[in-house]
Coordinates of C-alpha atoms and ligand atoms in Angstrom, one line a residue:
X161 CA 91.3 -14.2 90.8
X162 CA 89.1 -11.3 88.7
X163 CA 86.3 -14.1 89.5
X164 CA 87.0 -14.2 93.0
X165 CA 87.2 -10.7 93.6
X166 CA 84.0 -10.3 91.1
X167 CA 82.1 -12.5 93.6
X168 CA 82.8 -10.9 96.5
X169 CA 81.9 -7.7 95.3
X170 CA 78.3 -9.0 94.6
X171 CA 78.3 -10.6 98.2
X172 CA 79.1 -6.9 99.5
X173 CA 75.8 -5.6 99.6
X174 CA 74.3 -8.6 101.1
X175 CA 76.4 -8.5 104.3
X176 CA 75.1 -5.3 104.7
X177 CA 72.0 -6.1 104.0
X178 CA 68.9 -4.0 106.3
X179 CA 66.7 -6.9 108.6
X180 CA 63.2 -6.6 107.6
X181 CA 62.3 -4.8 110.5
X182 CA 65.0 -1.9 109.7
X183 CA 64.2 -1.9 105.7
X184 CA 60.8 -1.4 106.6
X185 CA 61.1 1.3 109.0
X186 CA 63.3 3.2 106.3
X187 CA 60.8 2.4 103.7
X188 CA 58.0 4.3 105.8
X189 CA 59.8 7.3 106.0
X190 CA 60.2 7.6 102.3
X191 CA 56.9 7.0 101.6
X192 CA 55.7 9.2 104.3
X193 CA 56.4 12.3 101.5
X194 CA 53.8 10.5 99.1
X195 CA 51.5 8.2 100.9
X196 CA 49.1 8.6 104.0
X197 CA 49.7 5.5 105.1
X198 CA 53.5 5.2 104.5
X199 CA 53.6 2.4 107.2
X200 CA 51.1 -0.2 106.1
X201 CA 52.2 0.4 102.4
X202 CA 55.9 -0.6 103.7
X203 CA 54.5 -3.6 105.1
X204 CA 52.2 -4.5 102.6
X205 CA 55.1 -3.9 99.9
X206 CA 57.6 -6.4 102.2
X207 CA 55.1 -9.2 102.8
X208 CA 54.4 -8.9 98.7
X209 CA 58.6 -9.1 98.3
X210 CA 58.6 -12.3 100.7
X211 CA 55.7 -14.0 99.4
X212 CA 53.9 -14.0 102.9
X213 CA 51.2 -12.5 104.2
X214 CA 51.2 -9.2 106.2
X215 CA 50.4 -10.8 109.4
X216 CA 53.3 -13.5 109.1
X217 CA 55.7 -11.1 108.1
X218 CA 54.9 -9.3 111.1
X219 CA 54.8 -11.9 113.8
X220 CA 57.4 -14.2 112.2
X221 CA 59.2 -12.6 109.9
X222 CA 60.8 -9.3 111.0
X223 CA 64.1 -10.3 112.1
X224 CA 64.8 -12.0 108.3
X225 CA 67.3 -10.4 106.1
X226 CA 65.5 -8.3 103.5
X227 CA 64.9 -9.2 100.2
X228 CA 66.7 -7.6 97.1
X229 CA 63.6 -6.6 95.3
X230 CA 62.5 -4.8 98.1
X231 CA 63.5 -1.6 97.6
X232 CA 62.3 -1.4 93.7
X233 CA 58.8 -1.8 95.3
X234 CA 59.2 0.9 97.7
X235 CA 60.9 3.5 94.5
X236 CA 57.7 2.6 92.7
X237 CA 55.5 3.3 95.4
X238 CA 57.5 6.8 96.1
X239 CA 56.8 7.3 92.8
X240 CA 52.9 7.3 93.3
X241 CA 52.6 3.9 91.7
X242 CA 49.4 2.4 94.0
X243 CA 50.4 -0.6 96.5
X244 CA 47.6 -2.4 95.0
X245 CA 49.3 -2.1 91.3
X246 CA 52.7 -3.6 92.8
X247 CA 51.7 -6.5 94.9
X248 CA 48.2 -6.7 92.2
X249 CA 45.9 -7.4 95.1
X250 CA 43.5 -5.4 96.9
X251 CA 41.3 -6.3 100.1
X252 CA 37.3 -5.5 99.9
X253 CA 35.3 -6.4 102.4
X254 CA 37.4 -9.1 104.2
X255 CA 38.1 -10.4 100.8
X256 CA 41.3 -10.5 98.2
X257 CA 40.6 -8.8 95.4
X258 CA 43.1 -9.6 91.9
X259 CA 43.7 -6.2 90.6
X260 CA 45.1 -4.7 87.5
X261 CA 45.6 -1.1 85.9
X262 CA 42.9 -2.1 83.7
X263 CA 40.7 -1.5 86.9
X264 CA 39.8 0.7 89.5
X265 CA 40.8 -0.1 92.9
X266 CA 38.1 -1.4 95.4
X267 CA 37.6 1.1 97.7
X268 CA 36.2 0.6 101.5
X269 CA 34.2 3.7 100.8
X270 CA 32.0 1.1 97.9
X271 CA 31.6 -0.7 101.1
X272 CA 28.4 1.3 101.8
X273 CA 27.2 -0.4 98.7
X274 CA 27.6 -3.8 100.1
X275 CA 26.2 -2.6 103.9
X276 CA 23.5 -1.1 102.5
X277 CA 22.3 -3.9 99.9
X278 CA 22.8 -6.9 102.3
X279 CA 20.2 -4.5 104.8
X280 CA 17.7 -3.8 102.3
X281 CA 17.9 -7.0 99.9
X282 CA 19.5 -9.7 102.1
X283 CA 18.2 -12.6 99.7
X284 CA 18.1 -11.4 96.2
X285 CA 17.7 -13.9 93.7
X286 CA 19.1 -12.3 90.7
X287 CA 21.6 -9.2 90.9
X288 CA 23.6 -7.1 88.5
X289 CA 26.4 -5.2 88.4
X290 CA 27.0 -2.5 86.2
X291 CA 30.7 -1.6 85.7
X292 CA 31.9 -4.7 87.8
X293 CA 36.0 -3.6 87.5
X294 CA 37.7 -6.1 89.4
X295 CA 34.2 -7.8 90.3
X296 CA 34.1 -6.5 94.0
X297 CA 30.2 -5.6 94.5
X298 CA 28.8 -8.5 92.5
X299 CA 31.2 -11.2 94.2
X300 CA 30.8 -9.9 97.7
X301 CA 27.3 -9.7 97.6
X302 CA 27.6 -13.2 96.2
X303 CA 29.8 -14.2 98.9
X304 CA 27.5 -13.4 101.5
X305 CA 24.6 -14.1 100.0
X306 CA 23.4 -17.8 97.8
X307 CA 22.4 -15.1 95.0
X308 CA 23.9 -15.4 91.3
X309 CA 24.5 -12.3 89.3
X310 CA 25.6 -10.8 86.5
X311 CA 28.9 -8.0 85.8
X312 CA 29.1 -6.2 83.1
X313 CA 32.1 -4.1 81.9
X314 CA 33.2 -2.0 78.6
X315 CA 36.8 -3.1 79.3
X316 CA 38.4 -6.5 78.2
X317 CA 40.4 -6.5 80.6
X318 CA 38.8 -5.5 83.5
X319 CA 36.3 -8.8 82.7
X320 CA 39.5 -10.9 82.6
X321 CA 40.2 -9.6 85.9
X322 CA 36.6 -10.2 86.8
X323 CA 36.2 -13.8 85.9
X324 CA 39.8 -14.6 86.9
X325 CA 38.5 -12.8 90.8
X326 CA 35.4 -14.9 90.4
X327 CA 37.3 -18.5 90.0
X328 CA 39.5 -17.5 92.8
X329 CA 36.7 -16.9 95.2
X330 CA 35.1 -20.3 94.2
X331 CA 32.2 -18.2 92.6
X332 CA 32.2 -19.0 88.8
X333 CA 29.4 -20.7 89.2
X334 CA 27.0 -17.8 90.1
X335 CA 29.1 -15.1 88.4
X336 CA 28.4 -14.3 85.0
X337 CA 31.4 -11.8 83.7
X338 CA 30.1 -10.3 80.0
X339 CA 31.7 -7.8 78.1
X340 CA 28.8 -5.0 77.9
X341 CA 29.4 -1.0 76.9
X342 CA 26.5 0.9 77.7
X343 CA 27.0 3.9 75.9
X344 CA 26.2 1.5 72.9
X345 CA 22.5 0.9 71.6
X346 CA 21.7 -2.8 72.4
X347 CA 24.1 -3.4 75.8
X348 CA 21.3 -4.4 78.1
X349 CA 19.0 -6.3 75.4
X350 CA 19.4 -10.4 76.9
X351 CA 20.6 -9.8 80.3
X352 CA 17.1 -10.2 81.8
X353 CA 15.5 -8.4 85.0
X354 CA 16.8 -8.3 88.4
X355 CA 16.2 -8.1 92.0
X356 CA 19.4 -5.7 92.9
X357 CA 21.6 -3.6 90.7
X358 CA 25.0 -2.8 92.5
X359 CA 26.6 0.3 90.6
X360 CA 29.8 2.1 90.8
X361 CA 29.4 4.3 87.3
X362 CA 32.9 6.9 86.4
X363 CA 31.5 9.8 88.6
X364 CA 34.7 12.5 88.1
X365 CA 34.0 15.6 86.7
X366 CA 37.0 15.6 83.8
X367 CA 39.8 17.3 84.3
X368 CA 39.3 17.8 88.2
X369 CA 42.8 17.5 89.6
X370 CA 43.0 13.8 91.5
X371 CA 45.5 12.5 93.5
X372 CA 48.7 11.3 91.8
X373 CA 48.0 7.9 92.9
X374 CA 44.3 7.5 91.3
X375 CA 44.8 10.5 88.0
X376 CA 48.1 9.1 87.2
X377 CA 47.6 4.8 87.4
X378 CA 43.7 4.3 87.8
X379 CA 42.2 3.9 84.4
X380 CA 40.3 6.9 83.3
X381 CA 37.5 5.2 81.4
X382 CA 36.5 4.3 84.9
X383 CA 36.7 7.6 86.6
X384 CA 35.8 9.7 84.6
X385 CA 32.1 11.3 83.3
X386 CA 32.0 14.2 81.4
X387 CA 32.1 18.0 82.9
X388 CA 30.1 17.4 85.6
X389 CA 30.7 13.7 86.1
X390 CA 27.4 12.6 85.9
X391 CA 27.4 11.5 81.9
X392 CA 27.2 8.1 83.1
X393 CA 24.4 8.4 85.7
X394 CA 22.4 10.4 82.3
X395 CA 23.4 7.5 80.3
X396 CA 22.4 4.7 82.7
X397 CA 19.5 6.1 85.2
X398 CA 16.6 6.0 82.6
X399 CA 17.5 2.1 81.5
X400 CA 17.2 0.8 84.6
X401 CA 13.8 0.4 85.1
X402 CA 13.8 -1.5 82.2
X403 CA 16.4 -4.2 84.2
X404 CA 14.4 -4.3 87.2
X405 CA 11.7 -6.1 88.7
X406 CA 8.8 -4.4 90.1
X407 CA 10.5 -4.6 93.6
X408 CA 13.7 -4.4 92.1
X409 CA 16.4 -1.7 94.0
X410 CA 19.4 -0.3 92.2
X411 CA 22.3 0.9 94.8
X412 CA 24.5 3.8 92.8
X413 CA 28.1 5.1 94.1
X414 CA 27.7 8.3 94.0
X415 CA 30.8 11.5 94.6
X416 CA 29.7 13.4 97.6
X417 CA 28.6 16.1 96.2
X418 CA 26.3 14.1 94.2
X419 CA 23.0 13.0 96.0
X420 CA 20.8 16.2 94.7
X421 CA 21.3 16.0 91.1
X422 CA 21.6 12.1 90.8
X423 CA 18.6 12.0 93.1
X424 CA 16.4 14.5 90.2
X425 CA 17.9 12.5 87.3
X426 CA 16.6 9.3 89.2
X427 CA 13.2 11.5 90.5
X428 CA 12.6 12.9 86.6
X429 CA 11.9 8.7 85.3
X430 CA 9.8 7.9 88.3
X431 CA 12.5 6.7 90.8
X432 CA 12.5 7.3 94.6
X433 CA 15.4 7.6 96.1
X434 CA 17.3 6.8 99.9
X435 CA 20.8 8.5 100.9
X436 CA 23.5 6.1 102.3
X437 CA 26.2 7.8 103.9
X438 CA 29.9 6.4 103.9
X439 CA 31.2 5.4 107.1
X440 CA 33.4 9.2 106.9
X441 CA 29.4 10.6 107.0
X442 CA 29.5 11.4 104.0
X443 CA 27.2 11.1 100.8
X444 CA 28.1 7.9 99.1
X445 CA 25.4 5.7 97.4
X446 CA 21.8 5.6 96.4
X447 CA 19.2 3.7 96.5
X448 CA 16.4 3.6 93.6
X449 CA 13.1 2.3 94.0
X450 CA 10.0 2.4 91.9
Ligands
LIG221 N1 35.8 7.3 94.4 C1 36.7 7.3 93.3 C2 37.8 8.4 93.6 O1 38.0 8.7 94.7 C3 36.0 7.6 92.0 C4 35.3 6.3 91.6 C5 34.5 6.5 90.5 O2 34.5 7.4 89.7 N2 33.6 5.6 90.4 O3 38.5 8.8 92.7

């Protein structure tokens, strides 16, 4: 009878249970104390709970009961944990990104890097990217293009995330993931010359105050450079001639307040430089020429 009664009480909560169209709609206003897009995120969290994707959780899906796990996901996202860190996939470019804490989040605005290297060098034969994180500007380019390439990354992990990105996008084959750290003598010495470099370097000035979301998950090695946030761009600027071919273009991510003195660190080794604007308007990548 203690059994009986036992069981019941755990079937309690589930004839109570929310439809997914009413858990949701709770969910967004929670989030909507922490996240500018409290909406999406509940979706995005739900489809992740259901296994399904956004779109049939939407047009099939919201008159379901709600799953239990649901609401963990939503604590953790009220908690500034990134929606990208719970379900552990991001979207770039059209495409689905694996993602881990051990790398930054693809953001649209490194989209200018992809719109603004498929304009300028539509057919490279041979590109590198420096810092590849979860792999999103060497793959997408790859993707749209028949190119192979090289990424590069300090972090273990984020090349396991790399290489793991690459298989699932049917791209092992032109992808080459190595482990490279380039404030070490010697990173750069066998990978060759290139056509295109696709960078996104840490840019953050340390200790400016960043958004729960990105200071507290995002891993700092990869936003972070120095005081002024341009150790990196000090670091890397003068060895890229040395990866490039005579035509060659490098495409730098770049903080918006950044084009003047990335542009006379490029200018001071003999680059010229182009400014490519986000699609907010403002400063976001550029490019290097010889
Ligand atoms: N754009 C990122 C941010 O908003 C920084 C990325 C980087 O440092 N490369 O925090």
């Amino acid at each position: 009878m203690g059994d009986r009664r036992a069981a019941a009480e755990e079937r309690e909560p589930a004839a109570e249970q929310l439809m997914v169209a009413d858990a949701i709609r709770a969910a967004a206003a929670t989030l909507a104390a922490t996240s500018d897009t409290p909406r999406l995120d509940a979706e995005l969290l739900m489809a992740h709970a259901m296994g399904v994707s956004r779109s049939d959780l939407l047009l099939r899906l919201v008159r379901e009961p709600a799953p239990q796990g649901y609401s963990r996901l939503v604590e953790r996202r009220a908690a500034h944990e990134p929606v990208a860190y719970i379900t552990g996939e991001a979207e770039f470019w059209g495409l689905p990104f694996r993602v881990t804490p051990a790398t930054l989040i693809p953001r649209a605005d490194s989209e200018t890097l992809i719109r603004a290297a498929l304009a300028l060098a539509p057919e490279a034969q041979r590109v590198l990217d420096l810092g590849t994180g979860t792999g999103a500007l060497l793959l997408t380019y790859l993707a749209e293009t028949r190119t192979t390439g090289v990424g590069i990354d300090a972090s273990e992990g984020a090349c396991a995330v790399a290489s793991d990105n690459a298989a699932r996008l049917g791209l092992s084959a032109r992808a080459a993931i190595l482990q490279r750290d380039w404030t070490r003598a010697g990173w750069r010495d066998d990978l060759g010359t290139f056509d295109l470099i696709l960078c996104n370097p840490p840019y953050v000035e340390e200790g400016a105050r960043l958004d729960p979301q990105v200071g507290d998950y995002e891993p700092a090695s990869a936003l972070f450079a120095g005081a002024d946030g341009l150790d990196d761009y000090r670091l890397l600027i003068p060895e890229l001639a040395m990866l490039m071919d005579a035509s060659a273009a490098a495409i730098l991510e770049i903080g918006a307040a950044q084009a003047e003195p990335v542009a006379a660190l490029a200018g001071r080794v003999g680059f010229t430089t182009r400014l490519c604007r986000d699609l907010a308007g403002r400063p976001r990548a550029l490019v290097l020429r010889r």
